[in-house]
């Protein structure tokens, strides 16, 4: 399947009940040839209205975090979510909803073939790195999966709630930058 076919098929998805309450599905944004893939949890209110990931307050912070290390959502990375449709009232996506949706992300992953995957927050890390992932202990650490490097950062919304975690996130971002420079050919 091509990117455009995939995006069209995703827009018609009815694999779980979230399509009934969403405004727009949020497929993803960025460079489809990126070496670095960021994965959040699921759309919030602003994302649901605009059809793009991370465009609310947390998204503005994410853009600032990215720019600290020379990354830009439209230039040199791709951003997607575990679930493509907004869970009502911003609740965590249910496991059944994640299970129903994950094949869209798998297909995006297969097309991108990233060298590095950055999980934004606990939900994404528990789904993509390991079920018992502990974000407060394991953020910023590298996990190898079939030669692809995975790392989790605190979710930008968590950093808005608790600014005390920002210094650790700065260290994690610098570590991410170091590894991007070491393993990616055309990102930075
Ligand atoms: N939070 C997420 O995890 N993803 C978005 O797209 C927006 C907010």
Coordinates of N, CA, C and O and ligand atoms in Angstrom, one line a residue:
X1 N 0.8 -1.2 0.0 CA 0.0 0.0 0.0 C 0.9 1.3 0.0 O 1.9 1.3 0.7
X2 N 0.5 2.3 -0.7 CA 1.2 3.5 -0.7 C 0.8 4.4 0.5 O -0.3 4.1 1.1
X3 N 1.5 5.4 0.8 CA 1.1 6.3 1.9 C -0.3 6.9 1.7 O -1.1 6.9 2.6
X4 N -0.5 7.3 0.4 CA -1.9 8.0 0.2 C -3.0 7.0 0.4 O -4.0 7.3 0.9
X5 N -2.8 5.7 -0.1 CA -3.8 4.7 0.0 C -4.0 4.4 1.5 O -5.1 4.2 2.0
X6 N -2.9 4.3 2.2 CA -3.0 4.0 3.7 C -3.8 5.1 4.4 O -4.7 4.9 5.2
X7 N -3.4 6.4 4.1 CA -4.1 7.5 4.8 C -5.6 7.5 4.4 O -6.4 7.8 5.3
X8 N -5.9 7.2 3.2 CA -7.4 7.2 2.8 C -8.1 6.1 3.6 O -9.2 6.2 4.1
X9 N -7.4 4.9 3.6 CA -8.1 3.7 4.3 C -8.3 4.1 5.8 O -9.3 3.7 6.4
X10 N -7.3 4.7 6.4 CA -7.3 5.0 7.8 C -8.5 6.0 8.1 O -9.2 5.9 9.1
X11 N -8.7 6.9 7.1 CA -9.8 7.9 7.3 C -11.2 7.3 7.3 O -12.1 7.8 7.9
X12 N -11.3 6.1 6.7 CA -12.6 5.4 6.7 C -12.7 4.3 7.7 O -13.6 3.5 7.8
X13 N -11.7 4.2 8.7 CA -11.6 3.1 9.6 C -12.8 3.2 10.6 O -13.2 4.2 11.1
X14 N -13.4 2.0 10.8 CA -14.5 1.8 11.8 C -14.2 0.6 12.7 O -15.1 -0.1 13.1
X15 N -12.9 0.4 12.9 CA -12.5 -0.8 13.7 C -12.8 -0.7 15.2 O -12.7 -1.7 15.9
X16 N -13.0 0.5 15.7 CA -13.5 0.6 17.1 C -14.4 1.8 17.1 O -14.7 2.5 16.2
X17 N -15.0 2.0 18.3 CA -16.1 2.9 18.4 C -15.6 4.4 18.4 O -16.5 5.3 18.3
X18 N -14.3 4.6 18.5 CA -13.9 6.0 18.5 C -14.3 6.8 17.3 O -14.4 8.0 17.4
X19 N -14.5 6.1 16.2 CA -14.8 6.9 14.9 C -16.2 7.6 15.1 O -16.4 8.6 14.5
X20 N -17.0 7.1 16.0 CA -18.3 7.7 16.1 C -18.3 9.0 16.8 O -19.2 9.9 16.5
X21 N -17.3 9.3 17.6 CA -17.3 10.6 18.3 C -16.2 11.5 17.8 O -16.1 12.7 18.2
X22 N -15.3 11.0 17.0 CA -14.2 11.9 16.5 C -14.7 12.9 15.5 O -15.7 12.7 14.8
X23 N -13.9 14.0 15.3 CA -14.2 15.0 14.2 C -13.4 14.5 13.0 O -13.9 14.1 12.0
X24 N -12.0 14.6 13.2 CA -11.1 14.1 12.1 C -10.2 13.0 12.7 O -9.7 13.2 13.8
X25 N -9.9 12.0 11.9 CA -8.8 11.1 12.3 C -7.5 11.8 12.2 O -7.4 12.7 11.4
X26 N -6.6 11.5 13.0 CA -5.3 12.1 13.0 C -4.2 11.1 12.6 O -3.8 10.3 13.4
X27 N -3.9 11.1 11.3 CA -3.1 10.0 10.8 C -1.6 10.2 11.1 O -0.9 9.3 11.6
X28 N -1.1 11.4 11.0 CA 0.3 11.7 11.3 C 0.8 12.9 10.5 O 0.1 13.4 9.6
X29 N 2.0 13.3 10.8 CA 2.5 14.5 10.1 C 4.0 14.3 10.0 O 4.7 13.7 10.8
X30 N 4.6 14.9 8.9 CA 6.0 15.0 8.8 C 6.6 14.4 7.6 O 5.9 14.3 6.5
X31 N 7.9 14.1 7.6 CA 8.6 13.6 6.5 C 8.5 12.1 6.4 O 8.9 11.4 7.3
X32 N 7.9 11.6 5.3 CA 7.6 10.2 5.2 C 8.9 9.4 5.0 O 8.8 8.2 5.0
X33 N 10.0 10.1 4.7 CA 11.3 9.4 4.6 C 12.1 9.6 5.8 O 13.4 9.5 5.8
X34 N 11.5 10.0 6.9 CA 12.3 10.4 8.1 C 13.0 9.1 8.7 O 12.6 8.0 8.5
X35 N 14.1 9.4 9.4 CA 14.8 8.3 10.1 C 14.4 8.2 11.5 O 14.7 7.2 12.2
X36 N 13.7 9.2 12.0 CA 13.3 9.3 13.4 C 11.7 9.4 13.4 O 11.2 10.3 12.8
X37 N 11.1 8.4 14.1 CA 9.6 8.4 14.3 C 9.3 8.7 15.7 O 9.8 8.0 16.6
X38 N 8.4 9.7 15.9 CA 7.9 10.0 17.3 C 6.5 9.5 17.3 O 5.7 9.6 16.4
X39 N 6.2 8.8 18.5 CA 4.8 8.3 18.6 C 4.2 8.7 20.0 O 4.7 8.4 21.0
X40 N 3.1 9.4 19.8 CA 2.3 9.9 21.0 C 1.2 8.8 21.3 O 1.2 7.7 20.8
X41 N 0.3 9.3 22.1 CA -0.8 8.4 22.6 C -2.0 8.4 21.7 O -2.4 7.4 21.2
X42 N -2.6 9.6 21.6 CA -3.8 9.8 20.8 C -4.2 11.2 20.8 O -3.7 12.0 21.6
X43 N -5.0 11.6 19.8 CA -5.4 13.0 19.6 C -6.2 13.5 20.8 O -6.9 12.8 21.5
X44 N -5.9 14.8 21.1 CA -6.7 15.6 22.1 C -7.7 16.4 21.3 O -7.9 16.2 20.1
X45 N -8.3 17.4 22.0 CA -9.3 18.2 21.4 C -8.9 19.0 20.1 O -9.5 18.9 19.1
X46 N -7.7 19.7 20.3 CA -7.3 20.5 19.1 C -6.9 19.6 18.0 O -7.1 20.0 16.8
X47 N -6.2 18.5 18.3 CA -5.8 17.6 17.2 C -7.0 17.0 16.5 O -7.0 16.9 15.2
X48 N -8.1 16.7 17.2 CA -9.3 16.1 16.7 C -10.0 17.2 15.7 O -10.5 16.8 14.7
X49 N -9.9 18.4 16.1 CA -10.5 19.5 15.2 C -9.6 19.7 14.0 O -10.2 20.0 12.9
X50 N -8.3 19.7 14.1 CA -7.4 20.1 13.0 C -6.9 18.9 12.2 O -6.4 19.1 11.1
X51 N -7.0 17.7 12.8 CA -6.5 16.5 12.0 C -5.0 16.3 12.0 O -4.5 15.6 11.1
X52 N -4.3 17.0 12.9 CA -2.9 16.9 13.0 C -2.4 16.6 14.4 O -3.0 17.2 15.3
X53 N -1.4 15.8 14.6 CA -1.0 15.5 15.9 C -0.3 16.7 16.6 O 0.4 17.5 16.0
X54 N -0.4 16.7 17.9 CA 0.3 17.7 18.7 C 0.2 19.1 18.2 O 1.2 19.7 17.9
X55 N -1.0 19.6 18.2 CA -1.2 21.0 17.8 C -1.7 21.9 18.9 O -1.9 23.1 18.8
X56 N -2.0 21.3 20.1 CA -2.5 22.0 21.2 C -1.3 22.6 22.0 O -0.2 22.7 21.5
X57 N -1.6 22.8 23.3 CA -0.5 23.4 24.2 C 0.7 22.4 24.3 O 1.8 22.8 24.3
X58 N 0.4 21.2 24.5 CA 1.4 20.2 24.6 C 2.2 20.1 23.2 O 3.5 19.9 23.2
X59 N 1.5 20.3 22.2 CA 2.2 20.3 20.9 C 3.2 21.5 20.7 O 4.3 21.3 20.1
X60 N 2.8 22.6 21.2 CA 3.7 23.8 21.2 C 5.0 23.5 21.9 O 6.1 23.8 21.5
X61 N 4.8 22.9 23.1 CA 6.0 22.5 23.9 C 6.8 21.4 23.2 O 8.0 21.5 23.1
X62 N 6.1 20.5 22.5 CA 6.9 19.5 21.8 C 7.7 20.2 20.7 O 8.9 19.8 20.5
X63 N 7.1 21.1 19.9 CA 7.9 21.8 18.9 C 9.1 22.5 19.5 O 10.2 22.5 18.9
X64 N 8.9 23.1 20.7 CA 10.1 23.8 21.3 C 11.2 22.7 21.7 O 12.4 23.0 21.6
X65 N 10.7 21.6 22.2 CA 11.7 20.5 22.6 C 12.4 20.1 21.3 O 13.7 19.9 21.4
X66 N 11.7 19.9 20.3 CA 12.3 19.4 19.0 C 13.4 20.4 18.5 O 14.5 20.0 18.1
X67 N 13.0 21.7 18.6 CA 13.9 22.7 18.0 C 15.2 22.8 18.8 O 16.2 23.2 18.3
X68 N 15.1 22.4 20.1 CA 16.4 22.5 20.9 C 17.5 21.6 20.3 O 18.6 21.8 20.5
X69 N 17.0 20.5 19.6 CA 18.0 19.6 19.0 C 17.9 19.6 17.5 O 18.4 18.6 16.8
X70 N 17.4 20.6 16.9 CA 17.5 20.8 15.4 C 16.4 19.9 14.7 O 16.6 19.7 13.5
X71 N 15.4 19.5 15.4 CA 14.3 18.7 14.7 C 13.1 19.6 14.4 O 12.8 20.5 15.2
X72 N 12.4 19.3 13.4 CA 11.2 20.0 12.9 C 10.2 19.1 12.4 O 10.5 18.2 11.6
X73 N 9.0 19.2 12.9 CA 7.9 18.2 12.5 C 7.7 18.1 11.0 O 7.2 17.1 10.6
X74 N 8.0 19.1 10.3 CA 7.7 19.0 8.8 C 9.0 18.7 8.0 O 8.9 18.4 6.8
X75 N 10.1 18.7 8.7 CA 11.4 18.6 7.9 C 12.0 17.2 8.1 O 12.2 16.5 7.1
X76 N 12.4 16.9 9.3 CA 13.3 15.7 9.5 C 12.8 14.6 10.4 O 13.6 13.8 10.8
X77 N 11.5 14.7 10.8 CA 10.9 13.6 11.6 C 9.5 13.3 11.1 O 9.0 14.0 10.3
X78 N 9.0 12.2 11.6 CA 7.5 11.9 11.4 C 6.9 11.7 12.8 O 7.5 11.2 13.7
X79 N 5.7 12.2 12.9 CA 5.0 12.1 14.2 C 3.6 11.4 14.0 O 2.8 11.8 13.1
X80 N 3.4 10.4 14.8 CA 2.1 9.7 14.7 C 1.7 9.3 16.1 O 2.4 9.7 17.1
X81 N 0.5 8.7 16.3 CA 0.0 8.3 17.6 C -0.4 6.8 17.6 O -0.5 6.2 16.5
X82 N -0.5 6.3 18.8 CA -0.9 4.9 18.9 C -2.4 4.8 18.4 O -2.7 3.9 17.7
X83 N -3.3 5.7 18.9 CA -4.6 5.6 18.3 C -4.9 6.9 17.5 O -4.4 8.0 17.8
X84 N -5.6 6.7 16.4 CA -5.7 7.8 15.4 C -7.0 8.7 15.7 O -7.1 9.8 15.1
X85 N -7.9 8.2 16.5 CA -9.1 9.0 16.8 C -9.1 9.4 18.3 O -8.7 8.6 19.1
X86 N -9.7 10.5 18.6 CA -9.7 11.1 19.9 C -10.5 10.2 20.9 O -11.7 10.0 20.6
X87 N -9.9 9.8 22.0 CA -10.8 9.2 23.0 C -11.6 10.3 23.7 O -11.0 11.3 24.0
X88 N -12.9 10.1 23.9 CA -13.7 11.1 24.5 C -13.1 11.6 25.8 O -12.6 10.8 26.6
X89 N -13.3 12.9 26.1 CA -12.8 13.6 27.3 C -11.3 13.3 27.6 O -10.9 13.3 28.7
X90 N -10.5 13.0 26.5 CA -9.1 12.8 26.7 C -8.7 11.7 27.6 O -7.6 11.7 28.2
X91 N -9.6 10.7 27.8 CA -9.2 9.6 28.6 C -8.1 8.8 27.9 O -7.9 8.9 26.7
X92 N -7.4 7.9 28.6 CA -6.4 7.1 28.0 C -7.1 6.2 27.0 O -8.2 5.7 27.3
X93 N -6.5 5.9 25.9 CA -7.1 4.9 25.0 C -7.1 3.5 25.6 O -6.2 3.1 26.3
X94 N -8.3 2.8 25.5 CA -8.4 1.5 26.1 C -7.5 0.5 25.3 O -7.2 0.8 24.1
X95 N -7.2 -0.5 26.0 CA -6.3 -1.6 25.3 C -7.1 -2.1 24.0 O -6.4 -2.3 23.0
X96 N -8.4 -2.2 24.1 CA -9.1 -2.7 22.9 C -9.0 -1.7 21.8 O -8.9 -2.1 20.6
X97 N -9.0 -0.5 22.1 CA -8.9 0.6 21.1 C -7.5 0.6 20.5 O -7.3 0.7 19.3
X98 N -6.5 0.4 21.4 CA -5.1 0.4 20.9 C -4.9 -0.9 20.0 O -4.3 -0.8 18.9
X99 N -5.5 -2.0 20.4 CA -5.4 -3.2 19.6 C -6.0 -3.0 18.2 O -5.5 -3.5 17.2
X100 N -7.2 -2.4 18.2 CA -7.9 -2.2 17.0 C -7.1 -1.3 16.0 O -7.2 -1.4 14.8
X101 N -6.4 -0.3 16.6 CA -5.8 0.8 15.8 C -4.3 0.5 15.4 O -3.8 1.1 14.5
X102 N -3.7 -0.4 16.1 CA -2.2 -0.5 16.0 C -1.7 -0.9 14.6 O -0.6 -0.5 14.2
X103 N -2.5 -1.6 13.8 CA -2.1 -1.9 12.5 C -1.8 -0.7 11.6 O -1.0 -0.8 10.7
X104 N -2.5 0.4 11.9 CA -2.2 1.6 11.1 C -0.8 2.1 11.4 O -0.1 2.4 10.5
X105 N -0.4 2.1 12.7 CA 0.9 2.5 13.0 C 2.0 1.5 12.5 O 3.0 1.9 12.0
X106 N 1.6 0.2 12.5 CA 2.5 -0.8 12.0 C 2.8 -0.6 10.5 O 3.9 -0.7 10.0
X107 N 1.7 -0.2 9.8 CA 1.9 0.0 8.4 C 2.7 1.3 8.1 O 3.6 1.3 7.2
X108 N 2.5 2.3 9.0 CA 3.3 3.5 8.8 C 4.8 3.2 9.1 O 5.7 3.7 8.4
X109 N 5.0 2.4 10.2 CA 6.4 2.0 10.5 C 7.0 1.2 9.4 O 8.2 1.4 9.1
X110 N 6.3 0.4 8.8 CA 6.8 -0.5 7.7 C 7.2 0.4 6.5 O 8.2 0.2 5.8
X111 N 6.5 1.5 6.2 CA 6.8 2.4 5.1 C 8.0 3.3 5.5 O 8.8 3.6 4.6
X112 N 8.0 3.8 6.7 CA 9.1 4.7 7.1 C 10.4 3.9 7.3 O 11.5 4.4 7.0
X113 N 10.4 2.8 7.9 CA 11.5 2.0 8.3 C 12.5 2.9 9.1 O 13.7 3.2 8.7
X114 N 12.0 3.4 10.3 CA 12.9 4.4 11.0 C 14.1 3.7 11.7 O 14.1 2.5 11.9
X115 N 15.1 4.5 11.9 CA 16.3 4.0 12.7 C 16.1 4.2 14.2 O 16.6 3.5 15.0
X116 N 15.3 5.2 14.5 CA 15.0 5.6 15.9 C 13.5 5.8 16.1 O 12.9 6.5 15.3
X117 N 13.0 5.3 17.2 CA 11.6 5.5 17.6 C 11.6 6.2 18.9 O 12.2 5.7 19.9
X118 N 10.9 7.3 19.0 CA 10.8 8.0 20.3 C 9.4 8.0 20.8 O 8.5 8.5 20.1
X119 N 9.1 7.3 21.9 CA 7.8 7.2 22.5 C 7.6 8.4 23.3 O 8.4 8.8 24.2
X120 N 6.4 9.1 23.1 CA 6.1 10.3 23.9 C 5.1 9.8 25.0 O 3.9 9.6 24.7
X121 N 5.6 9.6 26.2 CA 4.8 9.2 27.3 C 4.7 7.7 27.5 O 5.1 6.9 26.7
X122 N 4.0 7.4 28.6 CA 3.9 6.1 29.2 C 3.1 5.1 28.3 O 3.5 4.0 28.0
X123 N 2.0 5.6 27.8 CA 1.1 4.8 27.0 C 1.8 4.2 25.8 O 1.8 3.1 25.4
X124 N 2.5 5.2 25.1 CA 3.2 4.8 23.9 C 4.4 3.8 24.2 O 4.6 2.8 23.5
X125 N 5.1 4.1 25.3 CA 6.2 3.3 25.7 C 5.7 1.9 26.1 O 6.4 0.9 25.8
X126 N 4.6 1.8 26.8 CA 4.1 0.5 27.2 C 3.7 -0.3 26.0 O 3.8 -1.6 26.0
X127 N 3.2 0.3 25.0 CA 2.7 -0.4 23.8 C 3.9 -0.8 22.9 O 4.0 -1.9 22.4
X128 N 4.9 0.1 22.8 CA 6.0 -0.1 21.8 C 7.3 -0.6 22.4 O 8.0 -1.3 21.6
X129 N 7.5 -0.4 23.6 CA 8.8 -0.9 24.2 C 8.6 -2.1 25.1 O 9.1 -3.2 24.7
X130 N 7.8 -2.0 26.1 CA 7.4 -3.2 26.9 C 6.3 -2.9 27.8 O 6.1 -1.7 28.2
X131 N 5.5 -3.9 28.1 CA 4.2 -3.7 28.8 C 4.4 -3.1 30.2 O 3.5 -2.3 30.7
X132 N 5.5 -3.4 30.9 CA 5.7 -2.9 32.2 C 6.6 -1.7 32.3 O 7.3 -1.5 33.3
X133 N 6.7 -0.9 31.2 CA 7.5 0.2 31.1 C 7.2 1.2 32.2 O 6.0 1.5 32.4
X134 N 8.2 1.7 32.9 CA 8.0 2.7 34.0 C 8.7 4.0 33.6 O 9.9 4.1 33.6
X135 N 7.8 4.9 33.2 CA 8.3 6.2 32.6 C 9.3 6.9 33.5 O 10.3 7.5 33.1
X136 N 9.0 6.9 34.8 CA 9.8 7.8 35.7 C 11.2 7.2 35.9 O 12.1 7.9 36.2
X137 N 11.3 5.9 35.7 CA 12.6 5.2 35.8 C 13.3 5.0 34.5 O 14.6 5.0 34.5
X138 N 12.6 4.8 33.4 CA 13.2 4.4 32.2 C 13.2 5.4 31.0 O 13.6 5.0 30.0
X139 N 12.7 6.6 31.3 CA 12.7 7.6 30.3 C 14.2 7.8 29.9 O 15.1 7.7 30.8
X140 N 14.5 8.1 28.7 CA 15.9 8.5 28.3 C 16.8 7.3 28.1 O 17.9 7.4 27.7
X141 N 16.3 6.0 28.4 CA 17.1 4.8 28.2 C 16.8 4.3 26.8 O 15.7 4.4 26.3
X142 N 17.8 3.6 26.3 CA 17.7 3.0 24.9 C 17.3 1.5 25.0 O 17.8 0.8 25.9
X143 N 16.4 1.1 24.1 CA 16.0 -0.3 24.0 C 16.1 -0.7 22.6 O 15.7 0.0 21.7
X144 N 16.8 -1.8 22.4 CA 17.0 -2.3 21.0 C 15.9 -3.3 20.6 O 15.7 -4.2 21.3
X145 N 15.3 -3.0 19.5 CA 14.3 -4.0 19.0 C 14.6 -4.2 17.5 O 14.4 -3.4 16.7
X146 N 15.2 -5.4 17.2 CA 15.6 -5.8 15.9 C 16.4 -4.7 15.2 O 16.2 -4.4 14.0
X147 N 17.3 -4.2 15.9 CA 18.3 -3.2 15.4 C 17.7 -1.8 15.3 O 18.4 -0.9 14.9
X148 N 16.5 -1.6 15.7 CA 15.9 -0.2 15.8 C 16.0 0.2 17.3 O 15.7 -0.5 18.2
X149 N 16.5 1.5 17.4 CA 16.6 2.0 18.8 C 15.4 2.7 19.2 O 14.9 3.6 18.6
X150 N 14.9 2.3 20.4 CA 13.7 2.9 21.0 C 14.0 3.7 22.3 O 14.8 3.2 23.1
X151 N 13.4 4.8 22.5 CA 13.6 5.6 23.7 C 12.3 6.2 24.0 O 11.5 6.5 23.1
X152 N 12.0 6.5 25.3 CA 10.8 7.2 25.7 C 11.2 8.5 26.4 O 12.1 8.6 27.1
X153 N 10.4 9.5 26.1 CA 10.5 10.8 26.8 C 9.2 11.0 27.6 O 8.2 10.4 27.2
X154 N 9.3 11.8 28.6 CA 8.0 12.2 29.2 C 7.1 12.9 28.2 O 7.6 13.6 27.3
X155 N 5.8 12.6 28.3 CA 4.9 13.2 27.4 C 4.9 14.8 27.7 O 4.9 15.2 28.8
X156 N 4.8 15.6 26.6 CA 4.8 17.0 26.8 C 3.7 17.5 27.7 O 3.9 18.5 28.5
X157 N 2.6 16.9 27.7 CA 1.5 17.3 28.6 C 1.9 17.0 30.1 O 1.5 17.8 30.9
X158 N 2.7 16.0 30.3 CA 3.1 15.7 31.7 C 4.2 16.8 32.1 O 4.2 17.2 33.2
X159 N 4.9 17.3 31.1 CA 5.9 18.3 31.4 C 5.2 19.7 31.7 O 5.7 20.5 32.4
X160 N 4.0 19.9 31.1 CA 3.3 21.1 31.4 C 2.7 21.0 32.8 O 2.7 22.0 33.5
X161 N 2.3 19.8 33.2 CA 1.7 19.6 34.5 C 2.8 19.7 35.6 O 2.6 20.2 36.7
X162 N 4.0 19.2 35.3 CA 5.1 19.1 36.3 C 6.4 19.5 35.7 O 7.2 18.8 35.2
X163 N 6.6 20.9 35.7 CA 7.8 21.4 35.1 C 9.1 20.9 35.7 O 10.2 21.0 35.1
X164 N 9.0 20.3 36.9 CA 10.2 19.8 37.6 C 10.9 18.7 36.8 O 12.0 18.4 37.0
X165 N 10.1 18.1 35.9 CA 10.7 17.0 35.0 C 11.4 17.6 33.8 O 12.0 16.8 33.1
X166 N 11.4 18.9 33.6 CA 12.0 19.4 32.4 C 13.5 19.2 32.3 O 14.0 18.9 31.2
X167 N 14.2 19.4 33.4 CA 15.7 19.3 33.3 C 16.1 17.9 32.9 O 17.0 17.7 32.0
X168 N 15.4 16.8 33.4 CA 15.7 15.4 33.0 C 15.4 15.3 31.5 O 16.1 14.5 30.8
X169 N 14.3 15.9 31.0 CA 13.9 15.8 29.6 C 15.0 16.5 28.7 O 15.3 16.0 27.6
X170 N 15.6 17.5 29.2 CA 16.6 18.2 28.5 C 17.8 17.2 28.3 O 18.3 17.1 27.2
X171 N 18.1 16.5 29.4 CA 19.2 15.5 29.3 C 18.9 14.4 28.3 O 19.7 14.0 27.4
X172 N 17.6 14.0 28.3 CA 17.2 12.9 27.4 C 17.2 13.4 25.9 O 17.6 12.7 25.0
X173 N 16.9 14.7 25.7 CA 16.9 15.2 24.4 C 18.3 15.3 23.8 O 18.6 15.0 22.7
X174 N 19.2 15.7 24.7 CA 20.6 15.8 24.3 C 21.2 14.4 23.9 O 22.0 14.2 23.0
X175 N 20.7 13.4 24.7 CA 21.1 12.0 24.4 C 20.5 11.5 23.1 O 21.2 10.9 22.3
X176 N 19.3 11.9 22.9 CA 18.7 11.6 21.6 C 19.4 12.2 20.4 O 19.7 11.6 19.4
X177 N 19.8 13.5 20.6 CA 20.6 14.2 19.6 C 21.9 13.5 19.3 O 22.3 13.3 18.1
X178 N 22.5 13.0 20.4 CA 23.8 12.3 20.2 C 23.7 11.1 19.4 O 24.4 10.8 18.4
X179 N 22.6 10.3 19.6 CA 22.5 9.1 18.9 C 22.0 9.3 17.5 O 22.4 8.6 16.6
X180 N 21.2 10.3 17.3 CA 20.8 10.7 15.9 C 22.0 11.0 15.1 O 22.2 10.5 14.0
X181 N 22.9 11.8 15.7 CA 24.1 12.1 14.9 C 25.0 10.9 14.6 O 25.6 10.8 13.6
X182 N 24.9 9.9 15.6 CA 25.7 8.7 15.4 C 25.1 7.7 14.4 O 25.9 7.1 13.6
X183 N 23.8 7.6 14.3 CA 23.3 6.5 13.5 C 22.4 7.0 12.3 O 22.1 6.2 11.4
X184 N 22.1 8.3 12.2 CA 21.3 8.7 11.1 C 22.1 9.5 10.1 O 23.1 10.2 10.5
X185 N 21.8 9.3 8.8 CA 22.7 9.9 7.8 C 22.2 11.3 7.4 O 23.0 12.1 7.0
X186 N 20.9 11.5 7.3 CA 20.4 12.8 6.8 C 19.4 13.5 7.7 O 18.5 14.1 7.2
X187 N 19.5 13.3 9.0 CA 18.6 14.0 9.9 C 19.1 15.3 10.4 O 18.4 16.3 10.3
X188 N 20.3 15.3 10.9 CA 20.9 16.6 11.5 C 22.1 17.0 10.7 O 22.8 16.2 10.1
Ligands
LIG1 N1 -1.2 14.0 22.9 C1 -0.8 12.9 22.2 O1 -0.3 11.9 22.7 N2 -0.9 13.0 20.8 C2 -1.4 14.1 20.2 O2 -1.4 14.1 19.0 C3 -1.7 15.2 21.0 C4 -1.6 15.1 22.3

